Coordinates of N, CA, C and O in Angstrom, one line a residue:
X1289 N 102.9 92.7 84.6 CA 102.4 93.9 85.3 C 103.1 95.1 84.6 O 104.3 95.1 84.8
X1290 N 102.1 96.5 83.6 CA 102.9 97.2 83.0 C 102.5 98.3 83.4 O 101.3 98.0 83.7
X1291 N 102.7 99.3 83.7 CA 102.3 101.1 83.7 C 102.8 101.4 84.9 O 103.9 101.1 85.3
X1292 N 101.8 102.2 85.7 CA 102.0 103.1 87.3 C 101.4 102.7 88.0 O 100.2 103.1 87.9
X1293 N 101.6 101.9 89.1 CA 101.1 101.6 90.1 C 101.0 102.3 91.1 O 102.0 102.2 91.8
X1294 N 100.0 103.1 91.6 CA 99.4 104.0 92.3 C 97.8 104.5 92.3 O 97.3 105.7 92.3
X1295 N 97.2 103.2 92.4 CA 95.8 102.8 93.0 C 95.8 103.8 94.2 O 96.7 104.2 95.0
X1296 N 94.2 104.2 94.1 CA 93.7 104.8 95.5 C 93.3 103.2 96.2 O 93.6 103.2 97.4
X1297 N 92.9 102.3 95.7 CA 92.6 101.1 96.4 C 93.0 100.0 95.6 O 92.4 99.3 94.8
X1298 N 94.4 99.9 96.2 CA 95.4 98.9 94.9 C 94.3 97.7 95.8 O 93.4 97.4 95.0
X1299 N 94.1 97.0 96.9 CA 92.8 96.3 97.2 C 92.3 95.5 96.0 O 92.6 94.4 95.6
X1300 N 91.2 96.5 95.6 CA 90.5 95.5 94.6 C 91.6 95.9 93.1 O 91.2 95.5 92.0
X1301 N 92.3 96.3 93.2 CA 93.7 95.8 92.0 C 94.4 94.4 92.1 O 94.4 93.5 91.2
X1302 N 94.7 94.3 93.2 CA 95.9 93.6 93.2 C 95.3 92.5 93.8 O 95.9 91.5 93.6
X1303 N 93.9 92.4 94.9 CA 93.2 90.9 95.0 C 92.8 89.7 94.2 O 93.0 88.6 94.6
X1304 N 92.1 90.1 92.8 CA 92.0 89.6 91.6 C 93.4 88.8 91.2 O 93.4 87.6 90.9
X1305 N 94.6 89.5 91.2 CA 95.6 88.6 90.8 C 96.3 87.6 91.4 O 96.8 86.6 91.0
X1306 N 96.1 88.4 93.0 CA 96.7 87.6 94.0 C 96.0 86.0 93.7 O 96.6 84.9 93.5
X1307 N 94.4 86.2 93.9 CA 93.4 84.5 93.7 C 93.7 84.0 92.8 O 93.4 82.8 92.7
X1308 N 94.5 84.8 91.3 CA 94.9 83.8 90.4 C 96.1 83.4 90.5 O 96.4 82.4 89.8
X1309 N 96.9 83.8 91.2 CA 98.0 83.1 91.1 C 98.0 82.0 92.4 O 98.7 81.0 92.5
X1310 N 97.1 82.3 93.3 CA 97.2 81.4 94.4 C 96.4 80.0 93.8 O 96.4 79.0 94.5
X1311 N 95.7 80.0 92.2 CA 94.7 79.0 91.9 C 95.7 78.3 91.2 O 95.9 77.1 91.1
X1312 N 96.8 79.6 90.5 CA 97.4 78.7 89.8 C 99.0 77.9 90.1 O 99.8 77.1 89.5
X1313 N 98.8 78.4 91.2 CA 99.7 77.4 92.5 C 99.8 76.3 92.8 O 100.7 75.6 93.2
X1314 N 98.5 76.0 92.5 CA 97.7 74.6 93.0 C 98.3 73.6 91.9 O 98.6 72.5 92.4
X1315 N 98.5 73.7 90.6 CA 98.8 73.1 89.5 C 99.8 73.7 88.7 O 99.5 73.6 87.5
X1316 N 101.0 74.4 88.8 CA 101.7 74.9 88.5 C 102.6 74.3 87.7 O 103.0 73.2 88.0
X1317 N 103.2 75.3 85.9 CA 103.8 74.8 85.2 C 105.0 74.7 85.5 O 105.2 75.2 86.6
X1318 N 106.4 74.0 84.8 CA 107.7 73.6 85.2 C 108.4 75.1 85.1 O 109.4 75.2 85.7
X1319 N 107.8 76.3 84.3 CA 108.4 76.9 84.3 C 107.7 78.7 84.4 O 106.9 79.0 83.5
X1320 N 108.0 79.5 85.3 CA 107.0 80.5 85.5 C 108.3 81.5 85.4 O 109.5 81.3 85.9
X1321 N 107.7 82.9 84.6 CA 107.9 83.9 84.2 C 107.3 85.3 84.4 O 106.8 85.8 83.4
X1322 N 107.5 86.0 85.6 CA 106.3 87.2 85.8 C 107.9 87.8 85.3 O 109.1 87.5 85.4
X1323 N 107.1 89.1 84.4 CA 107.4 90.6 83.7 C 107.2 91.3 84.7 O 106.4 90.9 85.5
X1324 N 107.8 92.4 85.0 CA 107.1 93.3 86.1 C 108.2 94.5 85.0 O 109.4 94.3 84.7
X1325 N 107.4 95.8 84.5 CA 107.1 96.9 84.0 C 106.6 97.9 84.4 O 105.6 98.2 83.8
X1326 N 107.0 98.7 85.3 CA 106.2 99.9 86.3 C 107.4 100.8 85.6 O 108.6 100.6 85.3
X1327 N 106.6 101.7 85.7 CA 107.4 103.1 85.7 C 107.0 103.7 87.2 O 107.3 104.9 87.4
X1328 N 106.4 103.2 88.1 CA 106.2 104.0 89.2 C 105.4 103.0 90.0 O 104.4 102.5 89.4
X1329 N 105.7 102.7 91.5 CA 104.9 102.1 91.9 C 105.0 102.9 93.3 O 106.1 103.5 93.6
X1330 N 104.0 103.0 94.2 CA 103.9 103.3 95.9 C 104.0 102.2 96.9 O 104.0 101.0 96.7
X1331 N 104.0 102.9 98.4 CA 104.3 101.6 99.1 C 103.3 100.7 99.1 O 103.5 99.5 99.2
X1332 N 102.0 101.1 98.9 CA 100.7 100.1 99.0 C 101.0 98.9 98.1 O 100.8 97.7 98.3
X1333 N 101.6 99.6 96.9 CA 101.3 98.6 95.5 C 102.9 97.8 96.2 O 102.2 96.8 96.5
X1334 N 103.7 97.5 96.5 CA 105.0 97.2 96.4 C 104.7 96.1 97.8 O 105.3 95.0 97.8
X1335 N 103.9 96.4 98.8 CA 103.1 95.1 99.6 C 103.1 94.4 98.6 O 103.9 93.5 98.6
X1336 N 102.1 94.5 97.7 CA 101.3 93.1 96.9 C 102.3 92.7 96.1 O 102.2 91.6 95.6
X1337 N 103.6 93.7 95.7 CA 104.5 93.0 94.7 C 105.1 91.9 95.8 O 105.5 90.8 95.5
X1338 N 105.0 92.7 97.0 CA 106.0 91.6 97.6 C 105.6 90.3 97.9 O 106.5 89.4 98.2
X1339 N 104.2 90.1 98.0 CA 103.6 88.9 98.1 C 103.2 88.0 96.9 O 102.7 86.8 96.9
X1340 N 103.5 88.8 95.8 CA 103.2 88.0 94.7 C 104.1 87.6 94.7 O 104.1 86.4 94.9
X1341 N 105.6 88.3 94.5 CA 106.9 87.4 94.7 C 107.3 86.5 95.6 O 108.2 85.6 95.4
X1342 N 106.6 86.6 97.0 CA 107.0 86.2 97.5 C 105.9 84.1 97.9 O 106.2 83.1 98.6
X1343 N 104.9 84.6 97.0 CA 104.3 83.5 96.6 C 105.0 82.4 95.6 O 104.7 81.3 95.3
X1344 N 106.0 83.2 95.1 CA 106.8 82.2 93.9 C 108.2 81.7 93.9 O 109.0 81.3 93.1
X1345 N 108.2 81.9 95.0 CA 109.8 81.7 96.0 C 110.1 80.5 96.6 O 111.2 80.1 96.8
X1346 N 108.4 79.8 97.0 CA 109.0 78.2 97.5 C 108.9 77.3 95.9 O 109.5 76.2 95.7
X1347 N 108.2 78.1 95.1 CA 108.2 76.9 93.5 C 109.8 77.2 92.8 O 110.1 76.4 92.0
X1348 N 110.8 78.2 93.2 CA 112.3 78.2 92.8 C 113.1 77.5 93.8 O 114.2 77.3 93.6
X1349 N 112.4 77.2 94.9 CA 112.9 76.4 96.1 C 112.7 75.4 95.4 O 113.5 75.0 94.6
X1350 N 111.8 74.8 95.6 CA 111.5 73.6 94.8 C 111.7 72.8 93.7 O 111.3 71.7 93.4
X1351 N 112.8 74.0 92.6 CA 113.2 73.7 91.7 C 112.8 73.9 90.3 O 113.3 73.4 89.3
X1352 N 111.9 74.5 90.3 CA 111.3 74.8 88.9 C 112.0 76.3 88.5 O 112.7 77.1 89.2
X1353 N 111.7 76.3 87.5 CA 112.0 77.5 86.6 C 111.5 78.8 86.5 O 110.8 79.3 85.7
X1354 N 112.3 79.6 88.1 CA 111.1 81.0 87.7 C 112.3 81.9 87.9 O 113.4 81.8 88.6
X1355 N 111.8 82.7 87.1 CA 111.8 83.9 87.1 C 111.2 85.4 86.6 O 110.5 85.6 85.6
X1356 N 111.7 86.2 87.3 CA 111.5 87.7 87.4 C 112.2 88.4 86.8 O 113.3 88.6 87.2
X1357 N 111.7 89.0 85.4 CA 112.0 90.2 84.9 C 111.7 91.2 85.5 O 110.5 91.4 85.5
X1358 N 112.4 92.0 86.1 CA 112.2 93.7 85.9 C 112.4 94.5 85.6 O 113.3 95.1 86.2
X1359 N 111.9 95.5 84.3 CA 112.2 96.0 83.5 C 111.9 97.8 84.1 O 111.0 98.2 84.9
X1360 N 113.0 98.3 83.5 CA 112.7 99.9 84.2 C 113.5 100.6 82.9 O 114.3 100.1 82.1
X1361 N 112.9 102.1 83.0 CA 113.7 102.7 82.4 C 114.4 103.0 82.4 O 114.7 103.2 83.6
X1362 N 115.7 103.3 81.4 CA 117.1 103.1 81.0 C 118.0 104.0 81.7 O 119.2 103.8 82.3
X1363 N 117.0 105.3 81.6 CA 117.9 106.8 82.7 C 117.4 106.9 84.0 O 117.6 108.0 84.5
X1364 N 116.6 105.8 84.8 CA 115.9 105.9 86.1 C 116.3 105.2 87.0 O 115.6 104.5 87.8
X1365 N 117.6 105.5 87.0 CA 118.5 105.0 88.5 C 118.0 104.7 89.5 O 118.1 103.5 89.8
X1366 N 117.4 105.7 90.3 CA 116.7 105.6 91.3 C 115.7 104.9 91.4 O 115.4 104.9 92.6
X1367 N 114.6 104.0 90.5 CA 113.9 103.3 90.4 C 114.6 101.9 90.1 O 113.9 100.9 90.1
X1368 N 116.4 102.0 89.7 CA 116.4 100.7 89.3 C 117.2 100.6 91.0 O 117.0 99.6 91.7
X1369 N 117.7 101.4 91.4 CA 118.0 101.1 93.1 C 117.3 100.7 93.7 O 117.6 99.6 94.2
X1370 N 115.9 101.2 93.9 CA 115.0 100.4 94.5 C 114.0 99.3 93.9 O 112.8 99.1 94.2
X1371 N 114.6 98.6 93.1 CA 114.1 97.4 92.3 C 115.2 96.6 92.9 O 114.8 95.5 93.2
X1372 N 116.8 96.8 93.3 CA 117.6 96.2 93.4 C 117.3 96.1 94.9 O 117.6 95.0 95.5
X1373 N 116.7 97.2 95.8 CA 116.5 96.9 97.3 C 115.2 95.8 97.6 O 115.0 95.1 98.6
X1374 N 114.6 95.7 96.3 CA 113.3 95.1 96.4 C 113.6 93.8 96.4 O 112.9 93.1 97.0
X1375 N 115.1 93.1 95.5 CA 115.2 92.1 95.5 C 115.8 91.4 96.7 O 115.8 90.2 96.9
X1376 N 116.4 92.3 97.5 CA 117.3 91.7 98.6 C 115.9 91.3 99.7 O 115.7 90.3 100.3
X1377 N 115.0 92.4 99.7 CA 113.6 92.2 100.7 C 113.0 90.9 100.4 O 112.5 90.4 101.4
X1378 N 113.0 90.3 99.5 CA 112.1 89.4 98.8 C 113.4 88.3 98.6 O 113.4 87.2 98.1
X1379 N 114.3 88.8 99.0 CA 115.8 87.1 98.3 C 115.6 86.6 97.7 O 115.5 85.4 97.7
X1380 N 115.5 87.5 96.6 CA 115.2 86.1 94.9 C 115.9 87.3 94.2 O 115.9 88.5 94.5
X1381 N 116.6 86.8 93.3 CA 117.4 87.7 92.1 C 116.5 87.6 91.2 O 116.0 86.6 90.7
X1382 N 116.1 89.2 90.6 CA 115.5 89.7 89.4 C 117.0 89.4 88.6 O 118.2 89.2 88.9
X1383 N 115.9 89.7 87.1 CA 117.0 89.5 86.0 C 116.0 91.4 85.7 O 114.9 91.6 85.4
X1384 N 117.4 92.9 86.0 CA 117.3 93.9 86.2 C 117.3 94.4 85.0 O 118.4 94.9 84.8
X1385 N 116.4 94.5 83.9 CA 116.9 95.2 82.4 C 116.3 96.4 82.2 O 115.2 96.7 82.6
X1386 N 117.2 97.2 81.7 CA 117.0 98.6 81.2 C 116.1 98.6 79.9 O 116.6 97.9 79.0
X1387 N 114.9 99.3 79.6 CA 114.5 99.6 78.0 C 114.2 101.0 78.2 O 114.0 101.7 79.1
X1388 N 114.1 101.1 76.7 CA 114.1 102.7 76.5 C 112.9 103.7 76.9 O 112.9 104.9 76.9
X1389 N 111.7 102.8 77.3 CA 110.7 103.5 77.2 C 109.8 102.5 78.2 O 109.9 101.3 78.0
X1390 N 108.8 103.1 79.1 CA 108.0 102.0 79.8 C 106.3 102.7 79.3 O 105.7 103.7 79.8
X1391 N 106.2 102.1 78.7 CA 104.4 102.7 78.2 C 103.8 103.9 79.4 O 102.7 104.4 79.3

């Protein structure tokens, strides 16, 4: 997931992903890796992050291999604060990396 999240109707955004990840739940690999890349997200959009995350929380329970990148920019403190509040919301540890630049 890469750019600004701030849909007038994240809805039909963030539905489409939600059915694939719920299809691909059904049959899931040993090992899952969601990127998450926002330079900006709102509270609408940050719902659906939290249910996407929070759809991949019983497959680390269960012992498979996931994780969450969250990547932010390098000088955006305040977005990596609230990446770090997002993780305590959701109780799964991101791996929090700084890069220089988010498209």
């Amino acid at each position: 997931i890469t750019g600004k999240s701030y849909e007038d109707d994240v809805d039909n955004f963030y539905s489409p992903l939600l059915d694939w990840i719920d299809d691909f739940l059904k049959n899931p690999s040993n090992e899952i890796v969601l990127n998450i890349k926002l330079k900006y997200f709102n509270t609408s959009s940050s719902k659906y992050l939290f249910e996407i995350i929070s759809k991949l929380k019983p497959l680390k329970n269960k012992g498979l291999k996931t994780e969450i990148n969250w990547y932010y920019e390098e000088d955006d403190e305040q977005l990596r604060e609230e990446i770090i509040d997002f993780s305590s919301y959701v109780d799964m540890k991101f791996n929090i990396l700084p890069i220089p630049e988010i498209y």
